[in-house]
mmCIF file of C-alpha atoms in Angstrom:
data_model
loop_
_atom_site.group_PDB
_atom_site.id
_atom_site.type_symbol
_atom_site.label_atom_id
_atom_site.label_comp_id
_atom_site.label_asym_id
_atom_site.label_seq_id
_atom_site.Cartn_x
_atom_site.Cartn_y
_atom_site.Cartn_z
ATOM 1 C CA MET A 25 -10.040 16.023 264.937
ATOM 2 C CA GLY A 26 -7.030 16.798 262.607
ATOM 3 C CA GLN A 27 -5.508 19.128 264.729
ATOM 4 C CA GLY A 28 -5.125 16.462 267.806
ATOM 5 C CA ARG A 29 -3.707 14.071 265.260
ATOM 6 C CA ALA A 30 -1.063 16.796 264.299
ATOM 7 C CA GLN A 31 -0.098 17.216 267.431
ATOM 8 C CA ILE A 32 0.380 13.516 268.000
ATOM 9 C CA TYR A 33 2.768 13.636 265.171
ATOM 10 C CA ASN A 34 4.682 16.292 266.237
ATOM 11 C CA LEU A 35 5.169 14.827 269.862
ATOM 12 C CA ILE A 36 6.375 11.302 267.971
ATOM 13 C CA SER A 37 8.722 13.517 265.985
ATOM 14 C CA ILE A 38 10.312 15.209 268.847
ATOM 15 C CA PHE A 39 10.503 12.028 270.399
ATOM 16 C CA PHE A 40 12.493 10.310 267.640
ATOM 17 C CA LEU A 41 14.630 13.560 267.509
ATOM 18 C CA VAL A 42 15.594 13.403 271.323
ATOM 19 C CA LEU A 43 16.644 9.950 270.945
ATOM 20 C CA THR A 44 18.728 10.658 267.790
ATOM 21 C CA LEU A 45 20.493 13.472 269.711
ATOM 22 C CA ILE A 46 21.223 11.147 272.560
ATOM 23 C CA ALA A 47 22.710 8.569 270.211
ATOM 24 C CA ILE A 48 24.924 10.817 268.807
ATOM 25 C CA LEU A 49 26.165 11.870 271.738
ATOM 26 C CA LEU A 50 26.884 8.389 272.974
ATOM 27 C CA VAL A 51 29.172 7.692 269.639
ATOM 28 C CA THR A 52 30.746 11.152 270.303
ATOM 29 C CA THR A 53 31.699 9.873 273.590
ATOM 30 C CA ARG A 54 32.965 6.748 272.810
ATOM 31 C CA MET A 55 34.880 7.814 269.883
ATOM 32 C CA ALA A 56 36.709 10.480 272.167
ATOM 33 C CA ALA A 57 37.509 7.737 274.717
ATOM 34 C CA PRO A 58 41.194 5.886 274.187
ATOM 35 C CA ALA A 59 41.555 2.617 272.875
ATOM 36 C CA PRO A 60 40.909 -0.511 275.354
ATOM 37 C CA VAL A 61 43.917 -2.671 276.015
ATOM 38 C CA PRO A 62 43.548 -5.480 273.973
ATOM 39 C CA THR A 63 43.017 -8.976 275.983
ATOM 40 C CA PRO A 64 45.480 -11.756 275.074
ATOM 41 C CA VAL A 65 44.350 -15.105 273.994
ATOM 42 C CA VAL A 66 45.416 -17.443 276.863
ATOM 43 C CA MET A 67 45.817 -21.026 275.806
ATOM 44 C CA ALA A 68 45.285 -23.630 278.360
ATOM 45 C CA LEU A 69 48.280 -26.070 277.276
ATOM 46 C CA PRO A 70 50.280 -29.205 279.204
ATOM 47 C CA THR A 71 53.078 -28.594 281.481
ATOM 48 C CA ALA A 72 56.314 -27.821 279.242
ATOM 49 C CA ALA A 73 58.970 -30.203 278.925
ATOM 50 C CA VAL A 74 62.626 -29.371 279.199
ATOM 51 C CA LEU A 75 65.226 -30.629 277.037
ATOM 52 C CA PRO A 76 68.449 -31.483 278.508
ATOM 53 C CA SER A 77 71.819 -29.397 276.887
ATOM 54 C CA PRO A 78 74.636 -31.799 276.108
ATOM 55 C CA THR A 79 77.860 -31.020 278.089
ATOM 56 C CA PRO A 80 80.976 -31.006 275.859
ATOM 57 C CA THR A 81 83.781 -33.345 277.079
ATOM 58 C CA PHE A 82 87.815 -33.124 276.694
ATOM 59 C CA THR A 83 89.769 -35.807 275.502
ATOM 60 C CA SER A 84 93.694 -35.431 275.846
ATOM 61 C CA THR A 85 95.707 -36.971 272.621
ATOM 62 C CA TYR A 86 99.383 -37.777 272.735
ATOM 63 C CA THR A 87 101.668 -38.134 270.130
ATOM 64 C CA PRO A 88 104.654 -40.761 270.487
ATOM 65 C CA ILE A 89 108.437 -38.847 270.655
ATOM 66 C CA PRO A 90 111.252 -41.532 269.579
ATOM 67 C CA THR A 91 114.163 -42.126 271.834
ATOM 68 C CA PHE A 92 117.131 -43.654 270.792
ATOM 69 C CA THR A 93 118.689 -46.633 272.837
ATOM 70 C CA GLU A 94 122.547 -47.659 272.309
ATOM 71 C CA THR A 95 122.855 -51.258 271.409
ATOM 72 C CA LEU A 96 126.312 -53.038 271.137
ATOM 73 C CA THR A 97 126.977 -55.610 268.499
ATOM 74 C CA PRO A 98 129.964 -57.462 268.523
ATOM 75 C CA THR A 99 132.215 -57.797 265.390
ATOM 76 C CA ILE A 100 135.018 -60.058 265.299
ATOM 77 C CA THR A 101 137.704 -59.404 262.714
ATOM 78 C CA PRO A 102 140.442 -61.999 262.302
ATOM 79 C CA SER A 103 144.149 -60.668 262.392
ATOM 80 C CA ILE A 104 147.037 -62.916 261.665
ATOM 81 C CA THR A 105 150.166 -62.981 263.385
ATOM 82 C CA PRO A 106 153.156 -65.304 261.763
ATOM 83 C CA SER A 107 155.393 -67.342 264.106
ATOM 84 C CA LEU A 108 158.513 -69.149 263.077
ATOM 85 C CA THR A 109 159.298 -72.409 264.512
ATOM 86 C CA TRP A 110 162.614 -73.945 264.050
ATOM 87 C CA THR A 111 163.058 -77.653 263.778
ATOM 88 C CA LEU A 112 166.536 -79.223 263.703
ATOM 89 C CA ILE A 113 166.434 -82.315 261.103
ATOM 90 C CA PRO A 114 169.694 -84.685 261.839
ATOM 91 C CA SER A 115 171.827 -85.157 258.934
ATOM 92 C CA LEU A 116 173.177 -88.935 258.259
ATOM 93 C CA THR A 117 177.199 -89.431 258.775
ATOM 94 C CA PRO A 118 178.504 -92.104 256.463
ATOM 95 C CA SER A 119 180.705 -94.979 258.194
ATOM 96 C CA LEU A 120 183.926 -96.825 256.074
ATOM 97 C CA THR A 121 183.840 -100.539 256.558
ATOM 98 C CA PHE A 122 187.091 -102.135 255.613
ATOM 99 C CA THR A 123 187.613 -105.791 254.711
ATOM 100 C CA VAL A 124 191.016 -107.383 254.965
ATOM 101 C CA ALA A 125 191.826 -109.999 252.495
ATOM 102 C CA PRO A 126 194.746 -112.345 253.577
ATOM 103 C CA THR A 127 196.302 -112.546 250.022
ATOM 104 C CA GLU A 128 196.692 -109.028 249.488
ATOM 105 C CA ILE A 129 198.283 -106.304 251.518
ATOM 106 C CA ILE A 130 196.106 -103.722 252.424
ATOM 107 C CA PRO A 131 197.770 -100.572 251.694
ATOM 108 C CA PRO A 132 197.298 -97.745 254.408
ATOM 109 C CA THR A 133 194.200 -96.175 254.127
ATOM 110 C CA ASP A 134 193.446 -92.384 254.518
ATOM 111 C CA THR A 135 192.141 -91.654 258.372
ATOM 112 C CA PRO A 136 189.031 -89.422 257.810
ATOM 113 C CA ARG A 137 189.461 -86.225 259.134
ATOM 114 C CA PRO A 138 187.214 -84.539 261.433
ATOM 115 C CA GLU A 139 186.431 -81.897 258.372
ATOM 116 C CA ASP A 140 185.329 -84.906 256.311
ATOM 117 C CA THR A 141 182.474 -85.401 258.700
ATOM 118 C CA LEU A 142 179.123 -83.805 257.750
ATOM 119 C CA ALA A 143 177.677 -81.566 260.172
ATOM 120 C CA PRO A 144 174.063 -81.368 260.920
ATOM 121 C CA SER A 145 172.391 -78.730 259.033
ATOM 122 C CA ALA A 146 169.377 -76.273 260.274
ATOM 123 C CA THR A 147 165.855 -76.617 258.768
ATOM 124 C CA ILE A 148 163.679 -73.868 258.828
ATOM 125 C CA THR A 149 159.874 -74.600 258.919
ATOM 126 C CA ALA A 150 157.473 -71.970 258.881
ATOM 127 C CA SER A 151 154.034 -72.377 260.896
ATOM 128 C CA LEU A 152 151.041 -70.057 260.645
ATOM 129 C CA THR A 153 149.099 -69.409 263.879
ATOM 130 C CA ILE A 154 146.035 -67.215 263.864
ATOM 131 C CA THR A 155 144.915 -65.062 266.480
ATOM 132 C CA SER A 156 141.253 -63.607 266.935
ATOM 133 C CA THR A 157 140.836 -60.313 268.063
ATOM 134 C CA LEU A 158 137.340 -59.324 269.221
ATOM 135 C CA ALA A 159 136.253 -55.528 268.230
ATOM 136 C CA VAL A 160 133.359 -54.092 269.489
ATOM 137 C CA THR A 161 131.075 -51.631 267.415
ATOM 138 C CA ALA A 162 128.078 -49.584 269.125
ATOM 139 C CA THR A 163 124.884 -49.436 266.776
ATOM 140 C CA GLN A 164 122.171 -46.873 267.553
ATOM 141 C CA THR A 165 118.562 -48.493 267.332
ATOM 142 C CA PRO A 166 115.334 -46.173 267.991
ATOM 143 C CA SER A 167 112.718 -46.853 270.346
ATOM 144 C CA VAL A 168 109.153 -44.954 270.487
ATOM 145 C CA THR A 169 108.729 -44.060 274.094
ATOM 146 C CA PRO A 170 104.907 -42.585 274.511
ATOM 147 C CA THR A 171 104.702 -39.152 276.053
ATOM 148 C CA LEU A 172 101.536 -37.393 276.982
ATOM 149 C CA ASN A 173 101.405 -34.017 275.246
ATOM 150 C CA SER A 174 100.879 -31.277 277.063
ATOM 151 C CA PHE A 175 97.352 -29.436 276.358
ATOM 152 C CA THR A 176 97.094 -26.108 274.648
ATOM 153 C CA PRO A 177 93.559 -24.848 274.294
ATOM 154 C CA GLN A 178 92.445 -23.533 270.741
ATOM 155 C CA PRO A 179 90.014 -21.238 270.042
ATOM 156 C CA THR A 180 86.854 -22.996 269.107
ATOM 157 C CA GLU A 181 83.283 -22.404 267.760
ATOM 158 C CA PRO A 182 80.647 -22.354 270.247
ATOM 159 C CA PRO A 183 78.582 -25.489 270.509
ATOM 160 C CA PRO A 184 75.157 -26.043 268.552
ATOM 161 C CA SER A 185 72.206 -24.743 270.254
ATOM 162 C CA PRO A 186 70.290 -28.038 271.677
ATOM 163 C CA TYR A 187 67.046 -26.273 270.614
ATOM 164 C CA PRO A 188 65.399 -26.202 267.175
ATOM 165 C CA PHE A 189 64.691 -22.447 267.082
ATOM 166 C CA VAL A 190 66.703 -19.558 267.907
ATOM 167 C CA LEU A 191 66.206 -15.986 267.994
ATOM 168 C CA ARG A 192 66.251 -14.372 264.570
ATOM 169 C CA ASP A 193 69.398 -12.392 263.822
ATOM 170 C CA GLY A 194 70.100 -12.833 267.365
ATOM 171 C CA GLN A 195 68.506 -9.850 269.060
ATOM 172 C CA VAL A 196 65.236 -7.985 269.904
ATOM 173 C CA ILE A 197 64.014 -5.332 268.015
ATOM 174 C CA TYR A 198 62.495 -2.480 269.953
ATOM 175 C CA THR A 199 60.568 0.080 267.759
ATOM 176 C CA LEU A 200 57.271 2.502 268.125
ATOM 177 C CA ASN A 201 54.053 1.308 268.826
ATOM 178 C CA PHE A 202 52.375 0.644 265.542
ATOM 179 C CA ALA A 203 50.087 -2.112 266.555
ATOM 180 C CA ASN A 204 46.947 0.352 267.723
ATOM 181 C CA THR A 205 46.304 4.048 268.063
ATOM 182 C CA ALA A 206 47.269 3.877 272.190
ATOM 183 C CA GLY A 207 50.637 5.490 271.112
ATOM 184 C CA CYS A 208 52.706 5.833 274.245
ATOM 185 C CA SER A 209 50.132 4.762 276.334
ATOM 186 C CA TRP A 210 50.360 1.368 275.938
ATOM 187 C CA GLN A 211 53.548 -1.362 276.055
ATOM 188 C CA GLY A 212 53.794 -4.950 274.803
ATOM 189 C CA ILE A 213 55.672 -7.795 272.907
ATOM 190 C CA GLY A 214 55.021 -9.249 269.771
ATOM 191 C CA GLY A 215 56.636 -10.968 266.692
ATOM 192 C CA GLN A 216 56.660 -13.772 264.248
ATOM 193 C CA ILE A 217 57.766 -17.797 263.648
ATOM 194 C CA PHE A 218 59.398 -19.146 260.421
ATOM 195 C CA ASP A 219 60.174 -22.773 259.758
ATOM 196 C CA LEU A 220 63.308 -24.134 258.174
ATOM 197 C CA ASN A 221 62.326 -22.602 254.501
ATOM 198 C CA GLY A 222 61.638 -19.510 256.093
ATOM 199 C CA GLN A 223 57.857 -19.912 255.802
ATOM 200 C CA PRO A 224 55.546 -18.755 258.663
ATOM 201 C CA LEU A 225 54.741 -21.562 261.145
ATOM 202 C CA LEU A 226 51.545 -21.702 262.686
ATOM 203 C CA GLN A 227 50.170 -22.842 265.782
ATOM 204 C CA MET A 228 53.489 -22.665 267.924
ATOM 205 C CA ARG A 229 52.746 -21.460 271.266
ATOM 206 C CA VAL A 230 54.706 -18.546 272.713
ATOM 207 C CA HIS A 231 55.327 -17.909 276.366
ATOM 208 C CA VAL A 232 55.710 -14.488 278.005
ATOM 209 C CA PHE A 233 56.344 -14.401 281.821
ATOM 210 C CA GLY A 234 58.046 -11.768 284.152
ATOM 211 C CA ALA A 235 57.515 -8.609 286.133
ATOM 212 C CA GLY A 236 54.080 -8.198 288.004
ATOM 213 C CA GLY A 237 53.276 -12.012 287.931
ATOM 214 C CA VAL A 238 52.781 -11.656 283.854
ATOM 215 C CA ASP A 239 52.465 -15.364 282.352
ATOM 216 C CA PHE A 240 50.773 -15.443 279.068
ATOM 217 C CA TYR A 241 50.333 -17.991 276.310
ATOM 218 C CA VAL A 242 49.615 -17.288 272.923
ATOM 219 C CA ALA A 243 49.620 -19.108 269.345
ATOM 220 C CA SER A 244 51.667 -18.052 266.756
ATOM 221 C CA GLY A 245 49.035 -17.073 263.719
ATOM 222 C CA SER A 246 46.739 -15.223 266.287
ATOM 223 C CA ASN A 247 47.625 -11.632 265.535
ATOM 224 C CA THR A 248 48.331 -11.181 261.422
ATOM 225 C CA LEU A 249 49.123 -7.405 262.120
ATOM 226 C CA TYR A 250 52.971 -8.741 262.798
ATOM 227 C CA GLY A 251 52.693 -10.934 259.843
ATOM 228 C CA PHE A 252 50.729 -14.485 258.646
ATOM 229 C CA SER A 253 52.337 -16.178 261.735
ATOM 230 C CA GLY A 254 52.329 -13.097 264.031
ATOM 231 C CA TRP A 255 51.479 -12.984 267.926
ATOM 232 C CA GLU A 256 51.217 -10.540 270.556
ATOM 233 C CA VAL A 257 51.181 -10.388 274.270
ATOM 234 C CA PRO A 258 50.142 -6.391 275.809
ATOM 235 C CA LEU A 259 51.881 -5.717 278.898
ATOM 236 C CA ASN A 260 50.806 -2.442 280.303
ATOM 237 C CA SER A 261 48.861 0.835 279.543
ATOM 238 C CA SER A 262 51.947 2.927 280.195
ATOM 239 C CA LEU A 263 55.769 3.047 279.861
ATOM 240 C CA THR A 264 57.882 0.989 282.243
ATOM 241 C CA GLY A 265 61.503 -0.441 283.052
ATOM 242 C CA ASN A 266 60.219 -3.635 283.521
ATOM 243 C CA SER A 267 61.727 -7.052 282.242
ATOM 244 C CA TYR A 268 59.989 -10.239 280.527
ATOM 245 C CA ILE A 269 61.151 -13.759 279.583
ATOM 246 C CA VAL A 270 60.025 -14.941 276.263
ATOM 247 C CA GLU A 271 60.175 -18.776 275.217
ATOM 248 C CA LEU A 272 58.840 -20.482 272.389
ATOM 249 C CA GLN A 273 57.128 -24.066 272.973
ATOM 250 C CA SER A 274 55.624 -26.844 270.692
ATOM 251 C CA PRO A 275 51.907 -27.132 270.634
ATOM 252 C CA GLN A 276 52.486 -29.909 272.865
ATOM 253 C CA GLY A 277 54.353 -27.691 275.316
ATOM 254 C CA THR A 278 58.030 -28.748 274.740
ATOM 255 C CA ILE A 279 60.362 -25.644 274.950
ATOM 256 C CA ILE A 280 62.106 -25.547 271.701
ATOM 257 C CA SER A 281 64.252 -22.220 271.723
ATOM 258 C CA PRO A 282 66.533 -20.342 274.747
ATOM 259 C CA GLN A 283 64.818 -18.125 276.962
ATOM 260 C CA VAL A 284 64.738 -14.588 275.410
ATOM 261 C CA THR A 285 64.880 -11.179 277.724
ATOM 262 C CA VAL A 286 63.049 -8.345 276.980
ATOM 263 C CA THR A 287 63.692 -5.022 279.022
ATOM 264 C CA PHE A 288 61.934 -1.949 278.421
ATOM 265 C CA GLU A 289 62.893 1.735 279.069
ATOM 266 C CA ALA A 290 60.546 3.438 281.440
ATOM 267 C CA ASP A 291 61.229 7.300 279.561
ATOM 268 C CA ASN A 292 61.683 6.484 275.898
ATOM 269 C CA CYS A 293 58.264 5.925 274.056
ATOM 270 C CA THR A 294 60.028 5.072 270.710
ATOM 271 C CA ARG A 295 60.945 1.688 272.278
ATOM 272 C CA ASN A 296 57.809 0.776 273.751
ATOM 273 C CA LEU A 297 56.930 -2.540 271.378
ATOM 274 C CA ALA A 298 59.410 -5.119 271.536
ATOM 275 C CA LEU A 299 59.435 -7.488 268.456
ATOM 276 C CA VAL A 300 60.974 -10.871 268.924
ATOM 277 C CA ASN A 301 60.952 -13.131 266.093
ATOM 278 C CA PHE A 302 62.007 -16.775 266.350
ATOM 279 C CA GLU A 303 63.337 -19.119 263.318
ATOM 280 C CA GLN A 304 64.015 -22.795 262.950
ATOM 281 C CA THR A 305 67.421 -23.893 262.608
ATOM 282 C CA ARG A 306 66.798 -28.157 262.493
ATOM 283 C CA PRO A 307 63.878 -30.520 262.495
ATOM 284 C CA PHE A 308 62.318 -31.206 265.730
#
């Protein structure tokens, strides 16, 4: 009886030993297998609305250039020309009257001689005659004639972006895969979103699409390995030379950043992870 029970216990021990060996074998096989490709978080969100971009216009200006027009102003300068007028004034000639007295003997009187008669004398009278002479003096009066200046292009700063978010530092950062243990057997895009104060911004929507029909949406903050507002989109399990487009959208689906092109190198394992970080430049 005792030996029968011992045999049963031995059989049970052998059974559990075999189960333990099988479990150890399964765990060792799983650990030796390569890391699985993470499945991106797909969000069903409304259709994106595209903001219109302003078109700069040019307005020409002109500067008036003064021109001079001659205006003649008459100036009267009087000139005096004296002239002499001769006027003859007759002089009186006295005449003698004789009275004969009967009782007296009138002695002979002298006969007047011609030289005793006064001859008329000339009298000079001066009269003033004024003659006006018109002198013309030219006076210049400036007049303004508007003219259109010729336009000379001047270097100007580029117009501000119509989007409230831009690519941080204006560049995509390519680096070695540090997000998982797959090493060069992996390719993907990740990054972060920052607000006006440089703080992490959560629940923003990142749209990645391009080669091979890739079309993924992920939310900022879904992968904190890249930071508090980090996100990631795995693309391939090997190196490729494909290109993709990354754009940032609001939680409602409005596009709030320019499109960023990401192009990988098929033969460069040190650039199989692309970091695309967005930062806010104005309210939206």
